[in-house]
Short mmCIF file of C-alpha atoms and ligand atoms in Angstrom, two decimals:
data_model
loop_
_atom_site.label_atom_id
_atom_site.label_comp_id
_atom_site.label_asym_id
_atom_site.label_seq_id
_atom_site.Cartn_x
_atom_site.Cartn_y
_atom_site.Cartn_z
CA UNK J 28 6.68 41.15 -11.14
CA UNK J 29 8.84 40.42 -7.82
CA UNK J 30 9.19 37.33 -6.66
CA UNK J 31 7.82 36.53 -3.42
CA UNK J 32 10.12 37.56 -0.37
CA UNK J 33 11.40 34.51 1.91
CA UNK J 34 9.44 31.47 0.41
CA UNK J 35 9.69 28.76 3.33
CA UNK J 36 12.01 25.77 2.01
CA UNK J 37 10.66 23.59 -0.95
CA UNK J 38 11.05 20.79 2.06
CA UNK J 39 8.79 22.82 3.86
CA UNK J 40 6.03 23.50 0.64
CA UNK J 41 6.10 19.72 -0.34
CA UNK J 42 5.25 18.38 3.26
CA UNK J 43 2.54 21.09 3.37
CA UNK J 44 1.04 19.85 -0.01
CA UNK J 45 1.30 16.21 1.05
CA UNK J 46 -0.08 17.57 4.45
CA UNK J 47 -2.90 18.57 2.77
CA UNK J 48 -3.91 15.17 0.55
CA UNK J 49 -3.20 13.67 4.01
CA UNK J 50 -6.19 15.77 5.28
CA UNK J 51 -8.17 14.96 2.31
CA UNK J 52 -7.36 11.15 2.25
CA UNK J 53 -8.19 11.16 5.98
CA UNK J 54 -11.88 12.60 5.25
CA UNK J 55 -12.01 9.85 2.52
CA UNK J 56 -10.93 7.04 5.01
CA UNK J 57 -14.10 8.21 7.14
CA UNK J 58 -16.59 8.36 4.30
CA UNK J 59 -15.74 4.94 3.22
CA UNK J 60 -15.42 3.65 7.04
CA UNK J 61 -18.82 4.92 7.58
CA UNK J 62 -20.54 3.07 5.03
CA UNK J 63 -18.82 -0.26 5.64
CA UNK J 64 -20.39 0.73 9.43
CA UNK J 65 -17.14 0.80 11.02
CA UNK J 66 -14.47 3.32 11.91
CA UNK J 67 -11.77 3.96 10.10
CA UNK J 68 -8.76 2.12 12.07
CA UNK J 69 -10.73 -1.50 11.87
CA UNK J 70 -11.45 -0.73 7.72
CA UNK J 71 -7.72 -0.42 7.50
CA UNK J 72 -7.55 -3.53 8.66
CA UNK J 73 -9.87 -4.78 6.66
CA UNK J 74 -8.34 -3.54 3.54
CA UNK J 75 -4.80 -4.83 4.88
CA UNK J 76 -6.55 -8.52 5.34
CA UNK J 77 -7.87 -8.14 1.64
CA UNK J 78 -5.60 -10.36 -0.67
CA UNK J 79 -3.60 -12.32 2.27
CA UNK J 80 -5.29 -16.17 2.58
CA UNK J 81 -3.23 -16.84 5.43
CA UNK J 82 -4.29 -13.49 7.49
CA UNK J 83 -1.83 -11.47 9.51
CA UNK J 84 -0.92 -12.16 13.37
CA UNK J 85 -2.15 -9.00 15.73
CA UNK J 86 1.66 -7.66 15.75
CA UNK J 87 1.88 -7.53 12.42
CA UNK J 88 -1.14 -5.47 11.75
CA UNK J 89 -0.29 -3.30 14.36
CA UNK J 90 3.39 -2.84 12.68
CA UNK J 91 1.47 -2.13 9.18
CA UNK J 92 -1.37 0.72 10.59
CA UNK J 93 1.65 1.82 12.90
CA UNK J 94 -0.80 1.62 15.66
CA UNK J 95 0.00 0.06 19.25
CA UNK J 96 -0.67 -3.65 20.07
CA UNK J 97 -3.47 -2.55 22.12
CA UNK J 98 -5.05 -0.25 19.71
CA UNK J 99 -5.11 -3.31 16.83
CA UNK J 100 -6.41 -5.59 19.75
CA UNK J 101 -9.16 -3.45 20.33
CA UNK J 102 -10.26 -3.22 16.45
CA UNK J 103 -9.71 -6.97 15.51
CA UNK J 104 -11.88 -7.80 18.69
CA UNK J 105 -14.80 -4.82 17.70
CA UNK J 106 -14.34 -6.61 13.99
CA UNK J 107 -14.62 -10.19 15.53
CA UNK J 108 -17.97 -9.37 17.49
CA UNK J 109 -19.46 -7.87 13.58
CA UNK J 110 -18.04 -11.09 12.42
CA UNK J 111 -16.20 -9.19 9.83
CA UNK J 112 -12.61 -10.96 10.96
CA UNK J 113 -12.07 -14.65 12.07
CA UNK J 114 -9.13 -15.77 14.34
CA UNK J 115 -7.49 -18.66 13.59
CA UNK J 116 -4.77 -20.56 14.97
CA UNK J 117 -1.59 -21.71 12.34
CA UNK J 118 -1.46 -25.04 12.62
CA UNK J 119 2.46 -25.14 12.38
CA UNK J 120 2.44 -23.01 15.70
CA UNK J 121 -0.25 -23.02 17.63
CA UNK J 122 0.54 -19.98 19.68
CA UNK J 123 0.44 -18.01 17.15
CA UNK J 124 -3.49 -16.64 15.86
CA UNK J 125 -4.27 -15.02 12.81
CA UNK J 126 -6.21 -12.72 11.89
CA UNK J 127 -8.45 -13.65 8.44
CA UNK J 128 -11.40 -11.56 6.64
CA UNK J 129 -14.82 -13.00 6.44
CA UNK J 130 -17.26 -12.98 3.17
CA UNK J 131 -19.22 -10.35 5.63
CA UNK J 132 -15.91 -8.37 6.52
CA UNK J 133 -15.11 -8.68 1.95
CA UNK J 134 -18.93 -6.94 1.95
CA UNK J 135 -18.16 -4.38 3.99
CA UNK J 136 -14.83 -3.67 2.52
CA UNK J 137 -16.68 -3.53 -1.03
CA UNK J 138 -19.33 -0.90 0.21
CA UNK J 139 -16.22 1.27 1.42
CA UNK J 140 -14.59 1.05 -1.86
CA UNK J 141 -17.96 1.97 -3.78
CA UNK J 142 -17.17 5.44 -2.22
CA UNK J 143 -15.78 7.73 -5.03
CA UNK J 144 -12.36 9.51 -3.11
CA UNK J 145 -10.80 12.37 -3.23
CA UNK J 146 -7.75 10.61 -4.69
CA UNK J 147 -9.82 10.14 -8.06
CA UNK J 148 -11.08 14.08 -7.67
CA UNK J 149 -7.28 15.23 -7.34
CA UNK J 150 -6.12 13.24 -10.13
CA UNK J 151 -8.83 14.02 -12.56
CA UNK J 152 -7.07 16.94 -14.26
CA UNK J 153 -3.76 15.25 -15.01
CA UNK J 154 -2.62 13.18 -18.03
CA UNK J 155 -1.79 9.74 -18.18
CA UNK J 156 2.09 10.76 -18.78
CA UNK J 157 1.22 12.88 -15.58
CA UNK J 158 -0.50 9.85 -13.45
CA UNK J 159 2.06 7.38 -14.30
CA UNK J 160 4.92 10.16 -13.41
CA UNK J 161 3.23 10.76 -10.21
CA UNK J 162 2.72 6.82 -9.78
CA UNK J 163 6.34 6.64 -10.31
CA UNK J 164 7.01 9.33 -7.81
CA UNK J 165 4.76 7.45 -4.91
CA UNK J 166 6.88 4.55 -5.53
CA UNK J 167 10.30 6.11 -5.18
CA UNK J 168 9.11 7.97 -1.82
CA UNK J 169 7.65 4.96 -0.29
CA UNK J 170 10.41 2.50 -1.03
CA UNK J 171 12.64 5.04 0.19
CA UNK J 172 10.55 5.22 3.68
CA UNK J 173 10.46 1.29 3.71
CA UNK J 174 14.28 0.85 3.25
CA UNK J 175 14.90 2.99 5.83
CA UNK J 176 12.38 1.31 8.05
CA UNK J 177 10.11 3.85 8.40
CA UNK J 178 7.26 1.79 7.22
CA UNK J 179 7.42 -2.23 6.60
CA UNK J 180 8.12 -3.42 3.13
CA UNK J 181 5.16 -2.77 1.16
CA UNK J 182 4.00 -5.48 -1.75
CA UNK J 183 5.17 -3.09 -4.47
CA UNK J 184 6.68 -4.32 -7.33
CA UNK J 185 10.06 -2.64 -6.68
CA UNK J 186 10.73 -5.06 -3.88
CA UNK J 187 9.26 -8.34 -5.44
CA UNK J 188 11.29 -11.23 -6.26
CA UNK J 189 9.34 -11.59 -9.19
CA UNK J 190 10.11 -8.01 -10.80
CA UNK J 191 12.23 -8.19 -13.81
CA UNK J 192 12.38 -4.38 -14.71
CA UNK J 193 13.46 -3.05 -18.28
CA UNK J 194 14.15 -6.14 -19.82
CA UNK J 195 12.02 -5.20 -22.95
CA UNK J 196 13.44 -2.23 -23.73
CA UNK J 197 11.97 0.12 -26.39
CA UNK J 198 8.33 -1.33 -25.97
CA UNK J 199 5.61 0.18 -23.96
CA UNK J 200 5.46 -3.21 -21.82
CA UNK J 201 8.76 -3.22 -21.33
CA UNK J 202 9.08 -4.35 -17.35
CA UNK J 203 8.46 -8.26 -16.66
CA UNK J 204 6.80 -10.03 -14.14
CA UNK J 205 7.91 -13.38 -13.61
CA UNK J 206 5.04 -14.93 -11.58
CA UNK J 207 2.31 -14.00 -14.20
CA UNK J 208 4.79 -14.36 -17.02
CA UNK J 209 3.78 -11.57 -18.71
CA UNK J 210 5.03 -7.38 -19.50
CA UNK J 211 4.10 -4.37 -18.10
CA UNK J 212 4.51 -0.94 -19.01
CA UNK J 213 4.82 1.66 -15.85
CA UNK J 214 1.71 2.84 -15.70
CA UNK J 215 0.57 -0.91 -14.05
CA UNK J 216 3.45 -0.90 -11.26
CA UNK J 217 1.52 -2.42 -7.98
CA UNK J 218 1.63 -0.91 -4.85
CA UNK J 219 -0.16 -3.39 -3.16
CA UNK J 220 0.15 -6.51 -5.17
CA UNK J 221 -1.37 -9.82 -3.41
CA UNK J 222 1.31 -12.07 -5.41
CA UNK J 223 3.98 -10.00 -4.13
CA UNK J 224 6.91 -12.05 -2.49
CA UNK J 225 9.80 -10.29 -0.87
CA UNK J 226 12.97 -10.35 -2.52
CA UNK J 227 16.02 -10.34 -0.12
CA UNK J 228 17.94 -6.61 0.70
CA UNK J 229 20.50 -7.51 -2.20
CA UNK J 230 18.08 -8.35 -4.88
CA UNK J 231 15.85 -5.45 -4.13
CA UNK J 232 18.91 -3.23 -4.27
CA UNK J 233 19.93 -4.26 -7.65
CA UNK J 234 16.03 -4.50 -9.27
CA UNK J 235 15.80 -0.76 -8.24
CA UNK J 236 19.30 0.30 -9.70
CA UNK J 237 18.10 -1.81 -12.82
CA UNK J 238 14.59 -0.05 -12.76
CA UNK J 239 16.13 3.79 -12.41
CA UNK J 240 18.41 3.06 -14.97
CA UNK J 241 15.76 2.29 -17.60
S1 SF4 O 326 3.92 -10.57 -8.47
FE1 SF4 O 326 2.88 -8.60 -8.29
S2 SF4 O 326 4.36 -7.30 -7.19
FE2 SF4 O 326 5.47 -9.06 -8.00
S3 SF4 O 326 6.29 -8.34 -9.97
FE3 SF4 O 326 4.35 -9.42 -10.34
S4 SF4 O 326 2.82 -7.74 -10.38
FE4 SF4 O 326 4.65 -6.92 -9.38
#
């Protein structure tokens, strides 16, 4: 049989695939927006306050949703009236407010995640060699967006000063993480790990040359 004529660029069929999830994911961010009761720009700030004790200031949560000051305003203050989010001010600068969930705002956020996504659907048919090359492959694409400041740093493992990766070779645990003092094998890399401290630019450049290499 002849191959198709002209296929567009593999470029091209990989950002329509992602395009696609994207379209998915978005339905799924609605569905579990809707049953926290709110829409889905102020759950993503929900989920983004999840894990941090010490909040985030308004410009920061705007820099992480890649939504305008104005925009994040807007949420945090519809969140604030629900008394989902609390505004504090740090005590080591007092011009500066941050933003902090509420045990209401942690309820909501729980009903949202009690929504079974489309990510779970799509990843139903693969094997675990398949998820954790596919977790592997997330990893790679997003650190690549963040060190090219597409995106902020994300707490992934790959840029945590606590990451020691392939230092038990030939196990199936065989990265380290210092802050837990234990192993992990790559199927438990974090993507959004609330113990995650940033390493500086020349550590994270040689724990990633360290982790490709294993
Ligand atoms: S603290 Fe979290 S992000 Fe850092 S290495 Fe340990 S598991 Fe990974």
């Amino acid at each position: 049989m002849e191959t198709p004529k002209n296929p567009t660029s593999i470029e091209h069929r990989i950002r329509e695939g992602l395009s696609r999830l994207a379209t998915a994911m978005r339905s799924d961010d609605w569905a579990r927006a809707k049953a926290a009761g709110i829409n889905p720009t102020q759950y993503a700030i929900l989920e983004l306050l999840e894990g941090r004790p010490h909040g985030l200031g308004v410009k920061e949560i705007a820099l992480w949703l890649g939504v305008s000051q104005p925009t994040a305003t807007d949420s945090i203050l519809a969140l604030e009236r629900k008394s989902l989010v609390v505004k504090q001010t740090a005590v080591e600068d007092r011009r500066a407010a941050h933003v902090l969930l509420t045990e209401p705002g942690r309820t909501a956020l729980a009903a949202g995640e009690a929504v079974h996504g489309t990510a779970e659907i799509a990843t139903e048919p693969l094997s675990s060699a398949e998820r954790t090359g596919l977790l592997m492959t997330l990893v790679t694409m997003i650190r690549q967006l963040q060190e090219t400041g597409a995106i902020p740093i994300q707490r992934m493992c790959v840029s945590c000063r606590h990451f020691r990766p392939n230092v038990h070779p030939g196990e199936a645990n065989l990265h380290h993480c210092a802050f837990i003092d234990a192993a992990f094998g790559p199927s438990e890399l974090r993507i959004d790990c609330r113990d995650h401290e940033i390493a500086d630019p020349a550590f994270r450049a040689a724990t990633w040359d360290a982790f490709i290499e294993g």
